[in-house]
Short mmCIF file of C-alpha atoms and ligand atoms in Angstrom, two decimals:
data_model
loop_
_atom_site.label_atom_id
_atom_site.label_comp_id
_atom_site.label_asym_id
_atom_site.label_seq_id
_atom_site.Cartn_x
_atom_site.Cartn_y
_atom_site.Cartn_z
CA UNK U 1 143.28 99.84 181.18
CA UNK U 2 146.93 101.33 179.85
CA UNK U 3 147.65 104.66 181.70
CA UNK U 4 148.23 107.32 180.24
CA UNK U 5 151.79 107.48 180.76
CA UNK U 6 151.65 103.69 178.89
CA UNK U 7 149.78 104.53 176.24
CA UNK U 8 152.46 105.93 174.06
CA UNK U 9 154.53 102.42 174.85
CA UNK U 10 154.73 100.61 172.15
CA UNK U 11 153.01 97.44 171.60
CA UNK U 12 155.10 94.45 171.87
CA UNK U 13 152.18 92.05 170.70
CA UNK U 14 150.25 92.45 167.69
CA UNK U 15 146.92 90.48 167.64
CA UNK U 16 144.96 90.10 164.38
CA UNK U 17 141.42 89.31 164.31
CA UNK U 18 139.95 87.96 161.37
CA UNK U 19 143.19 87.20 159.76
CA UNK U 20 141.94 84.63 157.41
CA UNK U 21 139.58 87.52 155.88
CA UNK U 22 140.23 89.63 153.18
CA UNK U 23 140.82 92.82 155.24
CA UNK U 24 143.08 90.66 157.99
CA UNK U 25 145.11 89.03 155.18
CA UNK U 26 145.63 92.30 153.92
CA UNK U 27 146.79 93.47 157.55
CA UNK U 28 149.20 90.77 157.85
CA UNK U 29 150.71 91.73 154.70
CA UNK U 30 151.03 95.82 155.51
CA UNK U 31 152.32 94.84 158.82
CA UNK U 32 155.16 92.27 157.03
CA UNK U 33 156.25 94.81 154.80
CA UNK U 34 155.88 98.21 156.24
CA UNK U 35 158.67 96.51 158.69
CA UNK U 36 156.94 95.22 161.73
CA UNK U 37 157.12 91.48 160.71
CA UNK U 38 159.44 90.54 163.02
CA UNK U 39 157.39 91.38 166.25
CA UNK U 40 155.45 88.91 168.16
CA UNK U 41 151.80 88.54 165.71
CA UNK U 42 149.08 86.10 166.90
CA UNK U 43 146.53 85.06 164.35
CA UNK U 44 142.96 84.62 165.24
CA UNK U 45 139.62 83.17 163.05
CA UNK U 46 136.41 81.51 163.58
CA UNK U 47 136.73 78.06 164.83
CA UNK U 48 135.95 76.74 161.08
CA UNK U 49 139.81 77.80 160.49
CA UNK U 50 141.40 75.65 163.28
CA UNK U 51 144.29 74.05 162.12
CA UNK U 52 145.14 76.65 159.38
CA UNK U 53 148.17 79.11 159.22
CA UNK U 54 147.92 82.39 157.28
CA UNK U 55 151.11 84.21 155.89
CA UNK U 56 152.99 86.89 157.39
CA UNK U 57 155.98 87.64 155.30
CA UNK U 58 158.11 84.60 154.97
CA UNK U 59 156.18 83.53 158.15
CA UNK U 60 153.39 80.93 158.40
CA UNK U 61 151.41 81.85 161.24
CA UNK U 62 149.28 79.23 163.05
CA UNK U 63 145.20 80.24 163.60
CA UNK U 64 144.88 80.23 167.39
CA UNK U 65 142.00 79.93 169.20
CA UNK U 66 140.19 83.54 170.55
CA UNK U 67 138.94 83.42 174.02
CA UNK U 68 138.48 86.56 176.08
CA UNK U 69 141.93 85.90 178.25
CA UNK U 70 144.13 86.39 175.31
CA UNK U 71 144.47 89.81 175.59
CA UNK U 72 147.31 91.61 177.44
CA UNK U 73 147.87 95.12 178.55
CA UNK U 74 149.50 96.78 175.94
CA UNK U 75 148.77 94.72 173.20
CA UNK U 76 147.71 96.35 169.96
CA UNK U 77 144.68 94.35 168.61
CA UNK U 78 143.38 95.14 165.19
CA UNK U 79 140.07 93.81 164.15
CA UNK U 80 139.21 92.42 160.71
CA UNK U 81 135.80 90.91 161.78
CA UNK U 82 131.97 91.88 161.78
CA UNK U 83 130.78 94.92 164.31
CA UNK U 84 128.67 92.81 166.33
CA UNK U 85 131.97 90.39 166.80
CA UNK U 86 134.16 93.61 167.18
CA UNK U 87 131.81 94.79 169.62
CA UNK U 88 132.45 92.07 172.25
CA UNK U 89 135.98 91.55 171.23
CA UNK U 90 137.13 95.39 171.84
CA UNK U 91 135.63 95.39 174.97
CA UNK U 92 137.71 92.47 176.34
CA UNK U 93 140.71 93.70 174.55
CA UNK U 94 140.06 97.16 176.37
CA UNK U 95 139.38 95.85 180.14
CA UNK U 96 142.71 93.87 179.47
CA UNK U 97 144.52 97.36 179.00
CA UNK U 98 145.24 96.54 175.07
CA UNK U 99 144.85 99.38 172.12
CA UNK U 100 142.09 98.68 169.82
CA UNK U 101 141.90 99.42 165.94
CA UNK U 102 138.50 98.21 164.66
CA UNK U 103 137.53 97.84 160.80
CA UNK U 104 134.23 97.49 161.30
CA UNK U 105 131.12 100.03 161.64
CA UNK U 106 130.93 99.49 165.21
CA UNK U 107 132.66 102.77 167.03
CA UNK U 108 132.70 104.33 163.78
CA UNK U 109 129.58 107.26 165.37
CA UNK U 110 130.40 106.59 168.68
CA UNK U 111 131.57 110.25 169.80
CA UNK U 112 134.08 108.83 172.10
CA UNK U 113 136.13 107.19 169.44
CA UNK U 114 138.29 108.90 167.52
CA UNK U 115 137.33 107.78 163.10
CA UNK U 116 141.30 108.75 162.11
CA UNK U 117 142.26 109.18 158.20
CA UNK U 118 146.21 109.79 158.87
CA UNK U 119 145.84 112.07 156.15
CA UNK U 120 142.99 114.25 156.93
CA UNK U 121 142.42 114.29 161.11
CA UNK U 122 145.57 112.91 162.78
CA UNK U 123 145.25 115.07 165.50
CA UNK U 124 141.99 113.58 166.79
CA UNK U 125 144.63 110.76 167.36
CA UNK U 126 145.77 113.37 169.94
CA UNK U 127 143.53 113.34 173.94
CA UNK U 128 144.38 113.36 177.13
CA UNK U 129 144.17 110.21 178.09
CA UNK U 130 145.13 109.28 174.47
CA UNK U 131 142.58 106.83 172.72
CA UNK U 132 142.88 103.63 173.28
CA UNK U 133 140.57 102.86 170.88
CA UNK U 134 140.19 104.06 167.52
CA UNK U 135 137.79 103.39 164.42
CA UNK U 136 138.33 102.92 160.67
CA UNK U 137 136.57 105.01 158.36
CA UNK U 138 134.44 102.75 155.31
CA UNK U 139 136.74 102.31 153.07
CA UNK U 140 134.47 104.61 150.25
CA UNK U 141 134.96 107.37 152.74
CA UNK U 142 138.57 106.57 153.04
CA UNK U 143 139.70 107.28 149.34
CA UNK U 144 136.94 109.98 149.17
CA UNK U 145 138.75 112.15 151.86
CA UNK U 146 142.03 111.34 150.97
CA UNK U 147 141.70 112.95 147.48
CA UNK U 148 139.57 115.41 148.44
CA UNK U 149 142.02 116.77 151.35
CA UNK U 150 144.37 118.80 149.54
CA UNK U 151 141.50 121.02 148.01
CA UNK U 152 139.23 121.28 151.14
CA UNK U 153 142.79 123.01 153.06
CA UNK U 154 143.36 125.07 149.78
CA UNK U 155 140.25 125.89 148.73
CA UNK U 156 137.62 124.76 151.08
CA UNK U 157 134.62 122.57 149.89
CA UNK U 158 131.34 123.84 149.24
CA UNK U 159 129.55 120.62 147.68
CA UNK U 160 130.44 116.84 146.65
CA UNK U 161 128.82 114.96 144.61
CA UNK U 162 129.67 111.17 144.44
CA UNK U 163 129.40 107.95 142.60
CA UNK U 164 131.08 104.94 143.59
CA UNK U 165 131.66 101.83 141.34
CA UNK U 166 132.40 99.34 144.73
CA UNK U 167 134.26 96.25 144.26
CA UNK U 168 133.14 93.10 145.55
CA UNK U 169 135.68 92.30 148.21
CA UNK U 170 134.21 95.05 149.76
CA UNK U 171 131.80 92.56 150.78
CA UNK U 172 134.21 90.14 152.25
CA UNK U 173 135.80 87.01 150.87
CA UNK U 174 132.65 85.03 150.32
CA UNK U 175 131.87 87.54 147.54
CA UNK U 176 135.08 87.25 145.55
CA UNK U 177 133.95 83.61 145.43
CA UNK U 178 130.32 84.91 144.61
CA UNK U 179 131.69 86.67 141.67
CA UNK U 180 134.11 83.94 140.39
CA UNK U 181 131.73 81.19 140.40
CA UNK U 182 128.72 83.36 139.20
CA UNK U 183 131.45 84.37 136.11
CA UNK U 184 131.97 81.03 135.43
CA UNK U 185 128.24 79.62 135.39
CA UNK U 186 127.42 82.16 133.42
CA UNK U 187 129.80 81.90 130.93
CA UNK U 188 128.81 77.70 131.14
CA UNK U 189 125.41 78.80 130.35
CA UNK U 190 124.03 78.20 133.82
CA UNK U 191 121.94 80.26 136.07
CA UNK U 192 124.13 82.19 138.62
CA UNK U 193 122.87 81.69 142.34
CA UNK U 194 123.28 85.05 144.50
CA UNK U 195 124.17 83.89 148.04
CA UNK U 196 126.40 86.96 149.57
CA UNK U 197 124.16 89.76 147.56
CA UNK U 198 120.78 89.63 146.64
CA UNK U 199 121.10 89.92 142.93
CA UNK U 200 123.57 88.30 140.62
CA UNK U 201 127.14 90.36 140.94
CA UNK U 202 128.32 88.57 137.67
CA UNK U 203 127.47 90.78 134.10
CA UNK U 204 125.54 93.11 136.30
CA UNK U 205 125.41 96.53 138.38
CA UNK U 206 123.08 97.03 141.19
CA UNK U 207 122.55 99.60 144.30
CA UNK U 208 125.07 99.02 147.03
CA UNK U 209 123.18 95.86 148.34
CA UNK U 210 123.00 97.31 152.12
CA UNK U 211 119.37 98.38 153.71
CA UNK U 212 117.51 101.06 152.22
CA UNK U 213 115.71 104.08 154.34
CA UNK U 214 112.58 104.28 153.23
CA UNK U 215 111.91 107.93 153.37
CA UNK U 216 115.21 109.19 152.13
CA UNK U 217 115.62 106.29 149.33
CA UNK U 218 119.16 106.47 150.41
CA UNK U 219 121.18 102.84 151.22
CA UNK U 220 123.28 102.46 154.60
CA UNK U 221 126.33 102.89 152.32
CA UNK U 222 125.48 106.23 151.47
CA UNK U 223 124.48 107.29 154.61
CA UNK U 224 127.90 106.42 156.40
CA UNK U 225 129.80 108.11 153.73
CA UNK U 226 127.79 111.60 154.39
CA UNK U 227 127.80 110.88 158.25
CA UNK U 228 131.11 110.05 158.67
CA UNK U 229 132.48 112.53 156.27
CA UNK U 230 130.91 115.04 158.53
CA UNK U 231 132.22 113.92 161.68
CA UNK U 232 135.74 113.69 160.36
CA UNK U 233 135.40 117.10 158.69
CA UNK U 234 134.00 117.91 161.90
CA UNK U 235 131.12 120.07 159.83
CA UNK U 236 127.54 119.32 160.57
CA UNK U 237 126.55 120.57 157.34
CA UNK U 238 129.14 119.46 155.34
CA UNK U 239 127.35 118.58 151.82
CA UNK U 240 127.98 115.16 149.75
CA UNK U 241 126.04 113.57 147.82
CA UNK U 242 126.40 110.18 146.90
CA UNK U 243 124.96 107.24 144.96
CA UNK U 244 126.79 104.27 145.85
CA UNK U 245 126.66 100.90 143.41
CA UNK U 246 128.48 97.81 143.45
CA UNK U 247 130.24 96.22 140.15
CA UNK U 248 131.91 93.23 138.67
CA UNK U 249 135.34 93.79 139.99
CA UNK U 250 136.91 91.55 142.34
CA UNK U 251 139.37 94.21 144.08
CA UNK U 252 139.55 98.01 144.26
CA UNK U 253 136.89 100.54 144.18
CA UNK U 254 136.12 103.85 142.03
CA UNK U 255 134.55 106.60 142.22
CA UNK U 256 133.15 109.54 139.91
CA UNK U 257 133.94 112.79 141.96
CA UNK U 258 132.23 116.33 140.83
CA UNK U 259 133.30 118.79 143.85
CA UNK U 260 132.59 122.90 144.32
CA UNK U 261 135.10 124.26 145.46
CA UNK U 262 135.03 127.37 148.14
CA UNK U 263 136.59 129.79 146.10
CA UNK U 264 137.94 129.60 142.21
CA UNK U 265 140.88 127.88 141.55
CA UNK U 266 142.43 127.10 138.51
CA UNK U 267 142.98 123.73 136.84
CA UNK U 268 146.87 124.13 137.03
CA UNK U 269 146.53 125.04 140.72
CA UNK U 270 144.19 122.27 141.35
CA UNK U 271 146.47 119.75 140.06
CA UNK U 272 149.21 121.22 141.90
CA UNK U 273 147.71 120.68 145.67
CA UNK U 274 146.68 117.45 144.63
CA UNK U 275 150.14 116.11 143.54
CA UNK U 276 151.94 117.67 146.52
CA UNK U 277 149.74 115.51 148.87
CA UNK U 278 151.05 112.73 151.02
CA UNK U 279 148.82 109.01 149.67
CA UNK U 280 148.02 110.55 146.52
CA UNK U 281 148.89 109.16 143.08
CA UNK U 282 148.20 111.44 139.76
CA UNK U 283 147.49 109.19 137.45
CA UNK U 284 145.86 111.80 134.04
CA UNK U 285 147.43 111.16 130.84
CA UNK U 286 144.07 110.09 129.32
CA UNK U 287 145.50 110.57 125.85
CA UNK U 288 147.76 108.09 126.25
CA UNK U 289 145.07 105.96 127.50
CA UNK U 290 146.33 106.24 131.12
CA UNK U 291 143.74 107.07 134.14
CA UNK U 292 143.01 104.61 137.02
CA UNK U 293 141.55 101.55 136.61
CA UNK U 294 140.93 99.24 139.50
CA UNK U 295 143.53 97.06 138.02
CA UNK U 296 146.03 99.58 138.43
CA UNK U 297 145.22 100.63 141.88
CA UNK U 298 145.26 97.05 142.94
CA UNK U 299 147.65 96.10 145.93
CA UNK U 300 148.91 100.20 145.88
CA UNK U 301 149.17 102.15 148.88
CA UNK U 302 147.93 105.63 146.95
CA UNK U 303 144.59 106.59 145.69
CA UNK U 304 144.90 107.21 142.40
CA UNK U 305 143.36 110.86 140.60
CA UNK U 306 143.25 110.94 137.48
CA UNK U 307 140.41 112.98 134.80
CA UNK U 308 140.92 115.98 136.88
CA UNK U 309 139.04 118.29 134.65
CA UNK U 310 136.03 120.72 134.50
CA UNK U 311 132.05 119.27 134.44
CA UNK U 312 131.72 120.59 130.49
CA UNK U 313 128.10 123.23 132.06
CA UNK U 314 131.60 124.97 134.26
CA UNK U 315 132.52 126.00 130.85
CA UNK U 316 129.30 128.48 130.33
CA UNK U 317 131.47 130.57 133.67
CA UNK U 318 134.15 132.80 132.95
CA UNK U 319 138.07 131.18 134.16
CA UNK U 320 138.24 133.42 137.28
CA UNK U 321 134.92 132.09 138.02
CA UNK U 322 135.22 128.43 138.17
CA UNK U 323 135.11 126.53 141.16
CA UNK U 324 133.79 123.36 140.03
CA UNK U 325 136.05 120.66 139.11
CA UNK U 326 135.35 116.68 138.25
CA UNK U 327 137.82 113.64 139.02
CA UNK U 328 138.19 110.35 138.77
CA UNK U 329 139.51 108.12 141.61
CA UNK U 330 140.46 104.46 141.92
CA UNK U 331 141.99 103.21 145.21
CA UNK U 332 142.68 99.35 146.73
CA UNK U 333 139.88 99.40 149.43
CA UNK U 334 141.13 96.06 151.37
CA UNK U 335 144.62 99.05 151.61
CA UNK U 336 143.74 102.52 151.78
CA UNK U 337 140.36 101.88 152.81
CA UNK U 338 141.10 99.43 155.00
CA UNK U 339 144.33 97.11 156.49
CA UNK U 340 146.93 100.03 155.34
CA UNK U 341 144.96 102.55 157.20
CA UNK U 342 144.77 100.51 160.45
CA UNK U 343 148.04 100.22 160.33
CA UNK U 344 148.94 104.07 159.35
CA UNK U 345 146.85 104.73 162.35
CA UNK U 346 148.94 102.26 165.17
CA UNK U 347 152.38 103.55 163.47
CA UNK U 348 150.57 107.54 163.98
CA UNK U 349 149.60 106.78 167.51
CA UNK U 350 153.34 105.32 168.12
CA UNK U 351 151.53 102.02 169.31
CA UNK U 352 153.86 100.75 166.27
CA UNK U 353 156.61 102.71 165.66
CA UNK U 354 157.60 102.44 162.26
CA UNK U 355 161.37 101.76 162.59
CA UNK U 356 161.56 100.12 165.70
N1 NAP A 1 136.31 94.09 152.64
C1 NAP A 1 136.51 95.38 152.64
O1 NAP A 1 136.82 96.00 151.61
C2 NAP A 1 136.39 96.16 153.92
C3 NAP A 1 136.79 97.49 153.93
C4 NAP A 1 136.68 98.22 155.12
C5 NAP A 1 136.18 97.61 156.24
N2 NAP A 1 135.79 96.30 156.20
C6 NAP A 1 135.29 95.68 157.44
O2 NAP A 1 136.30 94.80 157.91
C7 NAP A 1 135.69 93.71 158.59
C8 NAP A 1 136.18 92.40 157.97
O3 NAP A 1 135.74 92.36 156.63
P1 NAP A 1 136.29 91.31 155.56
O4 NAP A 1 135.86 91.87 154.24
O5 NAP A 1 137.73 90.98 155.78
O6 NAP A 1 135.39 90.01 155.88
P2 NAP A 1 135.68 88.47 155.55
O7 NAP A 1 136.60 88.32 154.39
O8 NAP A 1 134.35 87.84 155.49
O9 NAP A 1 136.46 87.97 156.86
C9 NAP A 1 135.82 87.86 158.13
C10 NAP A 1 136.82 87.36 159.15
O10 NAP A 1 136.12 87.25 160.40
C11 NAP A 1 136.47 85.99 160.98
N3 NAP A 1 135.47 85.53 161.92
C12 NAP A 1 134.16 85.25 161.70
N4 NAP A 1 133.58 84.77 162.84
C13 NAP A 1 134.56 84.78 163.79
C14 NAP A 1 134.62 84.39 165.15
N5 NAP A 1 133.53 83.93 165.78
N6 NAP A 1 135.80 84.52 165.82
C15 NAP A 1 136.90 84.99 165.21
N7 NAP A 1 136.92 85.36 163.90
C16 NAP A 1 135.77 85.26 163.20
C17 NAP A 1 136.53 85.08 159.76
O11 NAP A 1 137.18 83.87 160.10
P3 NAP A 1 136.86 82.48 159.31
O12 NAP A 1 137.60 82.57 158.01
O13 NAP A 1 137.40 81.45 160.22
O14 NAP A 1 135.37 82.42 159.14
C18 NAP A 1 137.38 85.96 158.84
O15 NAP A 1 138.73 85.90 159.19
C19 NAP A 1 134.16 93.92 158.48
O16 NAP A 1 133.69 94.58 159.62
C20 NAP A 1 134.06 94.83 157.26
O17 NAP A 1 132.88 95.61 157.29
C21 NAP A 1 135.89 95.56 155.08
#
């Protein structure tokens, strides 16, 4: 492993894990243009993508074959695969002495690794040793926190309650496919076959497809958004409650936000914290027909706010009363809530350094 005195080197090597996925694509990409392009990147897939290359910039990278010896001490490895997979691949990545950021659910409640939103808890980037290994938020939770953040440090933030609208990249790359060819059978007039979720993702809205707990009646989904919101927050009682769902829309994910705040605040002063904060976008000139869409949040770095008004009951309170305030949010989830985070998190732990 790096010691401590190494682990603020940076990392000559970047190695990308699942780079012919939709989250490792996306890595390549934030890496190519956020300037660190021209440092040594490897590539690595499944097997099945032998023989491919995968864009990075104006370079074509070949797919290389992962074994456990690739990994070098002070290599920065991020991880665009499932947890099991990211499981066994950190830990080889670690025992080589290489910094770790992993997309997947696998470290995500592990109390020794740090879940970092740049945003919202850079300092748990902080330690002594400093992490070597560090976890990506779901990307719901991701855009969540990042809008919410300016109000929770102005106002505090007494209740959430959240409903997503979840793209269906969010499942990977084999459901973009699932929704593409279930669009186009249906619109032949032919049955559409659901192979990556359990019910037909074309002309439809379901539940977030993951498993169910049977006494709550809340999906996994909604569980890690209250769990990890909590452990980010670091508040054990920190109330949100969500009702996650999954819709026709091939990239970016939404979400209907109603928050109580911990004290009254204004509309004006609402809207004031939330444009002053760093990976926001205000997007609310509804008249003019302009709020975000996930076509407009697609491939951009901000989450976009827009609707930022009162729930219509707020109105039965007096002004200097209110505390309750509705938005609505849409945000690129293979970015944000994903690949641009990993990489916010490497530049933030100067693993990457941003103008190197
Ligand atoms: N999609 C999202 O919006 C999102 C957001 C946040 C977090 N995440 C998490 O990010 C991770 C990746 O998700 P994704 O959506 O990018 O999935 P994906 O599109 O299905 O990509 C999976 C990647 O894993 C690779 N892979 C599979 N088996 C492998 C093996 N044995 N060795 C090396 N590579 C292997 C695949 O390579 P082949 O192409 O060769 O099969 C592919 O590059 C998951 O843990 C997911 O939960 C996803």
């Amino acid at each position: 492993m790096a010691s401590s005195s190494e682990s603020h080197r940076p990392s000559e090597r970047v190695l990308v894990v699942g780079a012919t996925g939709v989250v490792g694509e996306e890595m390549l990409r934030v890496l190519s243009r956020r300037g660190h392009g021209g440092r040594e990147i490897h590539a690595y897939a499944s097997a099945s993508s032998s023989g491919r290359t995968v864009r990075c910039g104006e370079r074509l990278l070949p797919i290389e074959e992962l074994s456990d010896s690739v990994f070098r001490e002070g290599d920065l490895v991020l991880l665009g695969v499932d947890a099991a997979l990211a499981r066994r691949v950190a830990g080889h990545a670690l025992r080589a002495g290489a910094r770790v950021v992993d997309n997947s659910s696998a470290f995500r409640m592990d109390p020794a690794v740090p879940l970092v939103i740049p945003e919202v808890n850079p300092e748990d980037l902080l330690g002594s040793p400093p992490p070597t290994l560090i976890a990506n938020p779901n990307c719901s939770t991701v855009m969540l926190l990042v809008a919410l953040e300016p109000l929770r440090r102005a106002y505090g933030i007494e209740h959430v309650a959240v409903s997503t609208y979840q793209a269906v990249s969010g499942a990977g790359r084999s459901a973009m496919d699932e929704l593409r060819d279930q669009t186009r059978a249906v619109l032949a007039g032919e049955e559409p076959k659901p192979r990556a979720f359990p019910l037909p993702c074309a002309f439809n809205v379901f539940p977030h497809e993951s498993p169910i707990d049977l006494d709550s009646g809340a999906n996994v989904e909604e569980q890690k958004l209250l769990a990890e919101t909590r452990r980010i927050w670091r508040e054990r009682d920190a109330a949100i409650d969500p009702s996650c769902t999954r819709v026709p829309v091939l990239r970016a994910h939404s979400q209907a936000v109603t928050a109580t705040l911990g004290r009254p605040a204004s509309l004006e002063e609402i809207r004031a914290s939330l444009a002053a904060c760093e990976g926001i976008r205000i997007v609310d000139d509804w008249p003019n027909g302009r709020f975000p869409t996930p076509l407009l949040a697609t491939d951009q770095d901000a989450v976009l706010v827009g609707r930022i008004r009162r729930p219509l009951s707020e109105f039965d309170r007096p002004e200097p009363q209110r505390r309750r305030v509705s938005l609505w949010l849409s945000a690129d989830q293979l970015l944000k809530g994903a690949a641009l985070n990993a990489v916010q998190i490497a530049e933030r732990a100067a693993w990457l350094p941003r103008f190197a």
